[in-house]
């Protein structure tokens, strides 16, 4: 909304689950979402402090919005019922709920990485934020590495007692554990109707007969897209026999366009794409097809399946579901190769991917060359093990195990 008032809670009980929404004034959204959430917490928690900026006003709105969510929740949820909070936008909500008298179990799952103390303490409000998180009963992360960072941050910056699987403070035990999220697999494993995937099919026709390397991400500086393009350029430079033989399709889904660092990242990517295509392109072959738009899951499934290499190179990522979806979409008889950044949370589970360092273009080029040359037997063997991991824990099993732990936490 445009005015200065927070809107009433709007309840939609038709769907399953029921949804409630609150309208915030535009300047609240700007300071809370674009500002504190995406210019302070997002870059810092992804270990990219160079992109972080801190403003008192952003923090004030972050507090107000967390209070407003807690207020709305208490209108809808009895004080003894469990509450599951999601992500970095609502790190103060448990504290706000406790102040309003909520005494039921409260859990929070963080979908992004958690930094160690050297980074976390750069935040001017580090102590207050950490202290508020200790009003939770359960705090879930994607990986054991995030759990360890949280434990070390608490040990360094707070008087709380740090145990193996919990943090204890003011008589409350906050259970801390890893719950690696899984993908919704069905859309990527079922056959796709040609009509609904027409766009993707046409795109594949244009690049045929060359081999295909595929990148899919929101356009975000944490996803390592310029670094990926540099490594692909290095492949063409150092392994010239691949020129004309392999193309990169990079799908970048528009995201957070009001945040200046995202606009800058977009320009940087377009610049590198232009450079590579100008340098290596030929009349009959365009090395990089760059698409700044989104595609439906059916179209993505078609592209995943056609790609010889799924090339996913975040500088840092909580999990990365595209990596899991790519594995799920492959034909087991003739699967593609997942080349995955070792700094994605998914790398902790997907150890049979070709793990790569996105900061090292020559290493990246070597890993791509290796993936493109990999024998059928090795591809099948790696894919078999990756698929077992991806099938074992899905979005559903993840949600069930978190909820079970939340109820057991008290
Ligand atoms: C955050 C964390 C963590 C992709 N292109 C389109 C599209 N997608 C879908 C993919 C995938 C999802 O978006 C992206 O999820 P990721 O996990 O890869 O990345 P983030 O958006 O950064 O998600 C991440 C995740 O939360 C879950 O906890 O894994 O680390 O950063 O499912 O298929 N969806 C549509 N159009 C597209 O063009 N509709």
Coordinates of C-alpha atoms and ligand atoms in Angstrom, one line a residue:
X1 CA 0.0 0.0 0.0
X2 CA 1.1 3.6 -0.5
X3 CA 0.0 5.2 2.8
X4 CA 1.8 4.9 6.1
X5 CA -0.5 2.4 7.8
X6 CA 0.0 -1.4 8.0
X7 CA -3.0 -3.1 6.5
X8 CA -5.4 -5.5 8.2
X9 CA -4.5 -9.2 8.1
X10 CA -6.2 -10.7 5.0
X11 CA -7.2 -14.3 5.5
X12 CA -7.7 -16.8 2.6
X13 CA -9.1 -20.0 4.1
X14 CA -10.1 -21.5 0.8
X15 CA -6.8 -23.0 -0.1
X16 CA -4.8 -25.8 1.6
X17 CA -3.1 -24.5 3.7
X18 CA -5.0 -21.4 4.5
X19 CA -3.0 -18.2 3.8
X20 CA -2.9 -14.9 5.7
X21 CA -1.2 -11.8 4.3
X22 CA -0.5 -8.3 5.5
X23 CA -0.1 -5.3 3.3
X24 CA 2.8 -3.0 4.2
X25 CA 3.3 0.5 3.0
X26 CA 5.8 0.8 0.1
X27 CA 8.5 2.5 2.2
X28 CA 8.3 -0.3 4.8
X29 CA 8.8 -2.8 2.1
X30 CA 11.7 -0.8 0.7
X31 CA 13.5 -0.4 4.0
X32 CA 12.7 -3.9 5.4
X33 CA 13.0 -6.1 2.3
X34 CA 15.3 -4.3 -0.1
X35 CA 17.1 -2.6 2.7
X36 CA 17.8 -4.7 5.8
X37 CA 17.0 -8.2 4.5
X38 CA 18.7 -7.9 1.1
X39 CA 21.4 -5.3 1.5
X40 CA 22.6 -6.2 5.1
X41 CA 21.7 -9.8 6.0
X42 CA 21.8 -11.4 2.5
X43 CA 25.3 -10.4 1.5
X44 CA 26.8 -10.8 5.0
X45 CA 25.3 -14.3 5.5
X46 CA 26.7 -15.3 2.1
X47 CA 30.2 -14.1 3.2
X48 CA 30.3 -11.2 0.7
X49 CA 30.6 -8.3 3.1
X50 CA 31.8 -6.0 0.2
X51 CA 28.1 -5.9 -0.9
X52 CA 26.7 -5.3 2.5
X53 CA 25.5 -1.8 3.6
X54 CA 24.1 -1.0 7.0
X55 CA 21.6 1.8 7.8
X56 CA 19.8 2.6 11.1
X57 CA 16.6 3.2 9.2
X58 CA 16.7 -0.3 7.6
X59 CA 17.2 -1.9 11.0
X60 CA 14.3 0.1 12.5
X61 CA 11.9 -1.1 9.8
X62 CA 13.2 -4.6 10.1
X63 CA 12.2 -4.6 13.8
X64 CA 8.8 -3.0 13.0
X65 CA 8.0 -5.6 10.3
X66 CA 9.0 -8.5 12.6
X67 CA 6.8 -7.0 15.3
X68 CA 3.9 -6.7 12.8
X69 CA 4.2 -10.3 11.7
X70 CA 4.2 -11.4 15.3
X71 CA 1.2 -9.3 16.1
X72 CA -0.7 -10.8 13.1
X73 CA 0.3 -14.3 14.1
X74 CA -1.0 -13.9 17.6
X75 CA -4.4 -12.9 16.1
X76 CA -4.5 -16.2 14.3
X77 CA -2.6 -18.8 16.4
X78 CA -3.3 -19.7 20.0
X79 CA -0.4 -19.0 22.4
X80 CA 0.4 -22.7 23.1
X81 CA 0.5 -23.8 19.4
X82 CA 3.7 -24.5 17.5
X83 CA 4.9 -21.8 15.1
X84 CA 7.4 -22.4 12.2
X85 CA 9.1 -19.3 11.0
X86 CA 11.0 -19.2 7.7
X87 CA 14.2 -17.4 6.8
X88 CA 16.4 -14.4 7.3
X89 CA 13.5 -11.9 6.9
X90 CA 12.1 -12.9 10.3
X91 CA 15.0 -13.4 12.7
X92 CA 13.4 -11.2 15.4
X93 CA 10.0 -12.7 15.2
X94 CA 10.4 -15.3 17.9
X95 CA 11.4 -12.5 20.4
X96 CA 8.4 -10.5 19.3
X97 CA 6.1 -13.5 19.7
X98 CA 7.4 -14.2 23.2
X99 CA 6.8 -10.5 24.2
X100 CA 3.2 -11.0 23.1
X101 CA 2.8 -14.0 25.3
X102 CA 3.4 -16.9 22.9
X103 CA 4.7 -19.8 25.0
X104 CA 4.2 -22.7 22.5
X105 CA 7.2 -24.1 20.6
X106 CA 8.7 -21.8 18.0
X107 CA 11.1 -23.0 15.2
X108 CA 13.0 -21.2 12.5
X109 CA 14.5 -22.6 9.4
X110 CA 17.2 -20.5 7.7
X111 CA 17.3 -21.0 3.9
X112 CA 20.6 -19.3 3.5
X113 CA 24.0 -20.0 5.0
X114 CA 25.0 -18.8 8.5
X115 CA 28.4 -17.0 8.8
X116 CA 31.1 -17.5 11.4
X117 CA 31.7 -14.9 14.1
X118 CA 34.3 -12.8 12.1
X119 CA 31.6 -12.0 9.6
X120 CA 28.5 -11.9 11.8
X121 CA 30.1 -9.3 14.1
X122 CA 30.4 -6.9 11.2
X123 CA 26.6 -6.3 11.7
X124 CA 26.2 -3.3 13.9
X125 CA 23.2 -5.0 15.6
X126 CA 24.9 -8.4 15.9
X127 CA 24.3 -8.8 19.7
X128 CA 20.6 -7.9 19.6
X129 CA 19.9 -10.1 16.6
X130 CA 21.7 -13.1 18.1
X131 CA 20.0 -12.6 21.5
X132 CA 16.6 -12.5 19.9
X133 CA 17.2 -15.8 18.1
X134 CA 17.8 -17.4 21.4
X135 CA 14.0 -17.2 22.1
X136 CA 13.5 -20.0 19.6
X137 CA 13.1 -23.7 20.6
X138 CA 14.5 -25.1 17.3
X139 CA 16.8 -23.5 14.8
X140 CA 17.4 -25.4 11.5
X141 CA 20.1 -24.9 8.9
X142 CA 20.8 -26.7 5.6
X143 CA 24.2 -28.2 6.5
X144 CA 26.4 -29.2 9.5
X145 CA 28.8 -26.4 8.5
X146 CA 26.1 -23.8 9.1
X147 CA 25.3 -25.4 12.5
X148 CA 29.0 -25.2 13.4
X149 CA 29.2 -21.5 12.3
X150 CA 26.2 -20.7 14.5
X151 CA 27.7 -22.5 17.5
X152 CA 31.0 -20.6 17.0
X153 CA 29.2 -17.3 16.6
X154 CA 27.2 -17.8 19.8
X155 CA 30.4 -18.9 21.6
X156 CA 32.2 -15.8 20.5
X157 CA 29.6 -13.1 20.9
X158 CA 27.1 -14.2 23.5
X159 CA 27.1 -15.4 27.1
X160 CA 25.0 -18.4 26.2
X161 CA 26.2 -21.9 26.9
X162 CA 27.0 -23.8 23.7
X163 CA 26.4 -27.5 23.8
X164 CA 26.8 -30.1 21.0
X165 CA 23.2 -29.9 19.6
X166 CA 21.8 -26.9 21.5
X167 CA 22.5 -23.4 22.9
X168 CA 21.3 -22.8 26.4
X169 CA 20.4 -19.3 27.7
X170 CA 18.1 -17.7 30.3
X171 CA 16.7 -21.2 31.0
X172 CA 15.7 -21.9 27.4
X173 CA 17.4 -24.6 25.3
X174 CA 17.5 -23.8 21.6
X175 CA 18.0 -27.0 19.7
X176 CA 20.3 -26.5 16.7
X177 CA 20.4 -29.0 13.8
X178 CA 20.9 -29.5 10.1
X179 CA 17.8 -30.2 7.9
X180 CA 19.1 -30.3 4.3
X181 CA 16.1 -29.3 2.1
X182 CA 15.2 -31.5 -0.8
X183 CA 13.5 -30.7 -4.2
X184 CA 10.0 -31.4 -5.4
X185 CA 11.0 -34.0 -7.9
X186 CA 7.8 -34.9 -9.8
X187 CA 7.8 -32.0 -12.3
X188 CA 11.4 -33.0 -13.3
X189 CA 10.8 -36.7 -13.6
X190 CA 7.5 -36.9 -15.4
X191 CA 7.4 -36.7 -19.2
X192 CA 6.8 -33.2 -20.5
X193 CA 4.0 -32.4 -23.1
X194 CA 5.7 -31.0 -26.2
X195 CA 3.2 -28.1 -26.4
X196 CA 4.0 -26.8 -22.9
X197 CA 7.7 -27.0 -23.4
X198 CA 7.7 -25.5 -26.9
X199 CA 9.9 -22.5 -26.1
X200 CA 12.6 -24.8 -24.5
X201 CA 12.5 -27.2 -27.4
X202 CA 13.0 -24.3 -29.9
X203 CA 15.9 -23.1 -27.9
X204 CA 17.5 -26.5 -28.0
X205 CA 17.0 -26.7 -31.8
X206 CA 18.8 -23.5 -32.2
X207 CA 21.9 -24.7 -30.5
X208 CA 21.9 -28.2 -32.0
X209 CA 24.1 -30.0 -32.9
X210 CA 26.6 -28.6 -30.4
X211 CA 26.9 -30.0 -26.9
X212 CA 25.1 -28.1 -24.1
X213 CA 26.3 -26.7 -20.8
X214 CA 23.4 -25.2 -18.8
X215 CA 23.2 -22.6 -16.0
X216 CA 19.9 -21.7 -14.2
X217 CA 19.7 -19.2 -11.3
X218 CA 18.0 -16.1 -10.1
X219 CA 20.1 -13.2 -11.2
X220 CA 22.0 -12.9 -7.9
X221 CA 25.7 -12.0 -7.2
X222 CA 25.9 -15.0 -4.8
X223 CA 25.2 -17.4 -7.8
X224 CA 28.6 -16.8 -9.4
X225 CA 27.3 -16.1 -12.9
X226 CA 30.2 -13.8 -14.0
X227 CA 32.7 -16.3 -12.6
X228 CA 30.9 -19.2 -14.5
X229 CA 31.1 -17.2 -17.7
X230 CA 34.8 -16.5 -17.2
X231 CA 35.5 -20.2 -16.7
X232 CA 33.5 -21.0 -19.9
X233 CA 35.5 -18.4 -21.8
X234 CA 38.7 -20.0 -20.4
X235 CA 37.5 -23.4 -21.7
X236 CA 37.2 -21.9 -25.2
X237 CA 40.6 -20.2 -24.9
X238 CA 42.6 -23.2 -23.4
X239 CA 40.8 -26.1 -25.1
X240 CA 40.2 -24.6 -28.6
X241 CA 38.8 -27.9 -30.0
X242 CA 35.6 -27.2 -28.1
X243 CA 35.0 -24.0 -30.2
X244 CA 31.9 -24.5 -32.3
X245 CA 31.3 -27.8 -30.4
X246 CA 29.7 -26.7 -27.2
X247 CA 27.3 -23.9 -26.2
X248 CA 26.4 -22.4 -22.8
X249 CA 22.7 -21.6 -22.1
X250 CA 22.5 -19.3 -19.1
X251 CA 19.0 -18.6 -17.7
X252 CA 19.0 -15.8 -15.3
X253 CA 15.6 -15.2 -13.6
X254 CA 15.0 -11.5 -12.8
X255 CA 15.3 -10.9 -9.0
X256 CA 15.4 -7.9 -6.6
X257 CA 15.8 -5.4 -9.4
X258 CA 15.3 -2.5 -7.0
X259 CA 18.5 -3.3 -5.2
X260 CA 21.5 -1.5 -6.9
X261 CA 24.0 -4.4 -6.5
X262 CA 21.6 -6.5 -8.6
X263 CA 21.4 -4.0 -11.4
X264 CA 25.2 -3.8 -11.3
X265 CA 25.5 -7.5 -11.5
X266 CA 23.2 -7.7 -14.5
X267 CA 25.3 -5.2 -16.4
X268 CA 28.5 -7.1 -15.5
X269 CA 27.0 -10.3 -16.8
X270 CA 25.8 -8.7 -20.1
X271 CA 29.2 -7.3 -20.6
X272 CA 31.0 -10.6 -20.2
X273 CA 28.5 -12.4 -22.5
X274 CA 29.0 -9.8 -25.1
X275 CA 32.8 -10.1 -24.8
X276 CA 32.8 -14.0 -25.1
X277 CA 30.4 -14.0 -28.0
X278 CA 32.3 -11.3 -29.8
X279 CA 35.6 -13.0 -29.2
X280 CA 34.8 -16.6 -30.1
X281 CA 31.5 -16.5 -32.0
X282 CA 31.2 -17.6 -35.6
X283 CA 28.5 -17.2 -38.2
X284 CA 27.0 -20.6 -37.4
X285 CA 27.7 -20.7 -33.6
X286 CA 27.0 -18.4 -30.7
X287 CA 28.9 -19.6 -27.7
X288 CA 26.6 -18.2 -24.9
X289 CA 22.8 -17.9 -25.1
X290 CA 21.9 -15.6 -22.3
X291 CA 18.2 -15.4 -21.3
X292 CA 17.0 -12.8 -18.7
X293 CA 13.6 -14.3 -18.0
X294 CA 11.9 -17.1 -16.1
X295 CA 10.7 -20.5 -17.5
X296 CA 8.0 -22.9 -16.2
X297 CA 9.1 -26.1 -14.4
X298 CA 8.2 -28.1 -17.6
X299 CA 10.5 -26.0 -19.7
X300 CA 13.2 -26.3 -17.2
X301 CA 12.8 -30.1 -17.1
X302 CA 13.2 -30.2 -20.9
X303 CA 16.4 -28.1 -20.7
X304 CA 17.8 -30.0 -17.7
X305 CA 17.3 -33.3 -19.6
X306 CA 19.0 -32.0 -22.7
X307 CA 22.1 -30.6 -21.0
X308 CA 25.3 -32.6 -21.1
X309 CA 26.5 -30.5 -18.2
X310 CA 24.5 -28.9 -15.4
X311 CA 26.9 -26.1 -14.4
X312 CA 26.0 -24.6 -11.0
X313 CA 28.7 -22.4 -9.5
X314 CA 27.5 -20.2 -6.5
X315 CA 30.1 -18.4 -4.5
X316 CA 28.0 -19.4 -1.5
X317 CA 24.5 -21.0 -1.4
X318 CA 22.3 -22.3 1.4
X319 CA 21.5 -25.5 -0.5
X320 CA 20.7 -24.9 -4.3
X321 CA 17.7 -26.8 -5.5
X322 CA 18.5 -26.4 -9.2
X323 CA 21.4 -28.9 -8.6
X324 CA 19.0 -31.5 -7.2
X325 CA 16.4 -30.9 -9.9
X326 CA 19.1 -31.3 -12.6
X327 CA 20.0 -34.8 -11.2
X328 CA 16.3 -35.8 -10.9
X329 CA 15.7 -34.9 -14.6
X330 CA 18.5 -37.0 -16.1
X331 CA 17.9 -40.1 -18.2
X332 CA 19.7 -42.8 -16.1
X333 CA 20.9 -44.6 -19.3
X334 CA 22.6 -41.5 -20.7
X335 CA 22.9 -38.9 -17.9
X336 CA 24.5 -35.5 -18.0
X337 CA 27.2 -34.5 -15.5
X338 CA 26.6 -32.1 -12.6
X339 CA 29.5 -29.6 -12.2
X340 CA 28.7 -28.0 -8.8
X341 CA 30.4 -25.4 -6.7
X342 CA 32.0 -26.8 -3.5
X343 CA 30.5 -23.7 -1.7
X344 CA 26.8 -24.7 -2.4
X345 CA 25.2 -26.4 0.6
X346 CA 24.2 -29.2 -1.8
X347 CA 27.9 -30.1 -2.3
X348 CA 27.8 -31.6 1.3
X349 CA 25.4 -34.3 0.0
X350 CA 26.1 -34.4 -3.7
X351 CA 29.7 -35.6 -3.3
X352 CA 29.5 -37.5 -6.6
X353 CA 29.1 -34.3 -8.6
X354 CA 32.3 -32.8 -10.2
X355 CA 33.0 -30.3 -7.4
X356 CA 34.5 -27.1 -8.6
X357 CA 35.9 -23.9 -7.2
X358 CA 34.1 -20.9 -8.8
X359 CA 36.9 -18.5 -7.8
X360 CA 39.4 -20.3 -10.2
X361 CA 38.7 -19.9 -13.9
X362 CA 41.4 -22.3 -15.1
X363 CA 40.2 -24.9 -12.6
X364 CA 36.7 -24.4 -13.8
X365 CA 37.7 -24.8 -17.4
X366 CA 39.5 -28.0 -16.5
X367 CA 36.4 -29.3 -14.7
X368 CA 34.2 -28.5 -17.7
X369 CA 36.6 -30.3 -20.1
X370 CA 36.6 -33.3 -17.8
X371 CA 32.8 -33.3 -17.6
X372 CA 32.4 -33.0 -21.4
X373 CA 34.8 -36.0 -21.9
X374 CA 33.5 -38.2 -19.2
X375 CA 32.8 -41.8 -20.2
X376 CA 29.3 -43.2 -20.3
X377 CA 30.1 -45.7 -17.5
X378 CA 31.4 -43.0 -15.2
X379 CA 28.4 -40.8 -15.9
X380 CA 26.0 -43.6 -15.1
X381 CA 27.8 -44.6 -11.9
X382 CA 27.9 -41.0 -10.6
X383 CA 24.3 -40.3 -11.6
X384 CA 23.1 -43.5 -9.9
X385 CA 24.6 -42.4 -6.5
X386 CA 23.5 -38.8 -6.9
X387 CA 19.9 -39.9 -7.7
X388 CA 19.9 -42.0 -4.6
X389 CA 20.7 -39.0 -2.5
X390 CA 18.2 -36.7 -4.2
X391 CA 15.4 -39.3 -4.0
X392 CA 16.0 -40.1 -0.3
X393 CA 15.2 -36.6 1.0
X394 CA 12.6 -34.5 -0.7
X395 CA 10.8 -31.3 0.1
X396 CA 8.2 -33.4 1.9
X397 CA 10.5 -35.5 4.1
X398 CA 12.4 -32.3 4.9
X399 CA 9.2 -30.5 6.2
X400 CA 8.1 -33.6 8.1
X401 CA 11.5 -34.0 9.9
X402 CA 11.6 -30.3 10.9
X403 CA 8.1 -30.4 12.3
X404 CA 8.8 -33.6 14.2
X405 CA 11.9 -32.0 15.7
X406 CA 10.0 -28.9 16.6
X407 CA 7.3 -30.8 18.5
X408 CA 10.0 -32.9 20.2
X409 CA 12.1 -29.8 21.1
X410 CA 9.9 -29.2 24.2
Ligands
LIG1 C1 17.0 -20.1 -1.5 C2 18.4 -20.3 -1.1 C3 18.0 -22.8 -1.0 C4 14.5 -21.6 -11.4 N1 14.2 -20.9 -12.6 C5 12.9 -20.7 -12.6 C6 12.4 -21.2 -11.4 N2 13.4 -21.8 -10.8 C7 13.2 -22.5 -9.5 C8 14.1 -23.7 -9.5 C9 14.3 -23.9 -8.0 C10 14.2 -22.5 -7.4 O1 13.6 -21.7 -8.4 C11 15.5 -21.9 -7.0 O2 15.9 -22.5 -5.8 P1 17.4 -22.5 -5.4 O3 17.5 -23.4 -4.2 O4 18.3 -23.0 -6.5 O5 17.9 -21.0 -5.1 P2 17.2 -19.7 -4.3 O6 16.1 -19.1 -5.1 O7 18.4 -18.8 -4.0 O8 16.6 -20.3 -2.9 C12 18.9 -21.7 -1.6 C13 16.5 -22.4 -1.2 O9 16.2 -21.1 -0.8 C14 15.6 -23.4 -0.5 O10 15.9 -23.5 0.9 O11 18.3 -24.0 -1.7 O12 20.2 -21.9 -1.2 O13 19.3 -19.3 -1.7 O14 13.3 -24.8 -7.5 O15 13.5 -24.7 -10.2 N3 11.1 -21.2 -11.1 C15 10.3 -20.5 -12.0 N4 10.7 -20.0 -13.2 C16 12.0 -20.0 -13.5 O16 12.5 -19.5 -14.5 N5 8.9 -20.5 -11.7

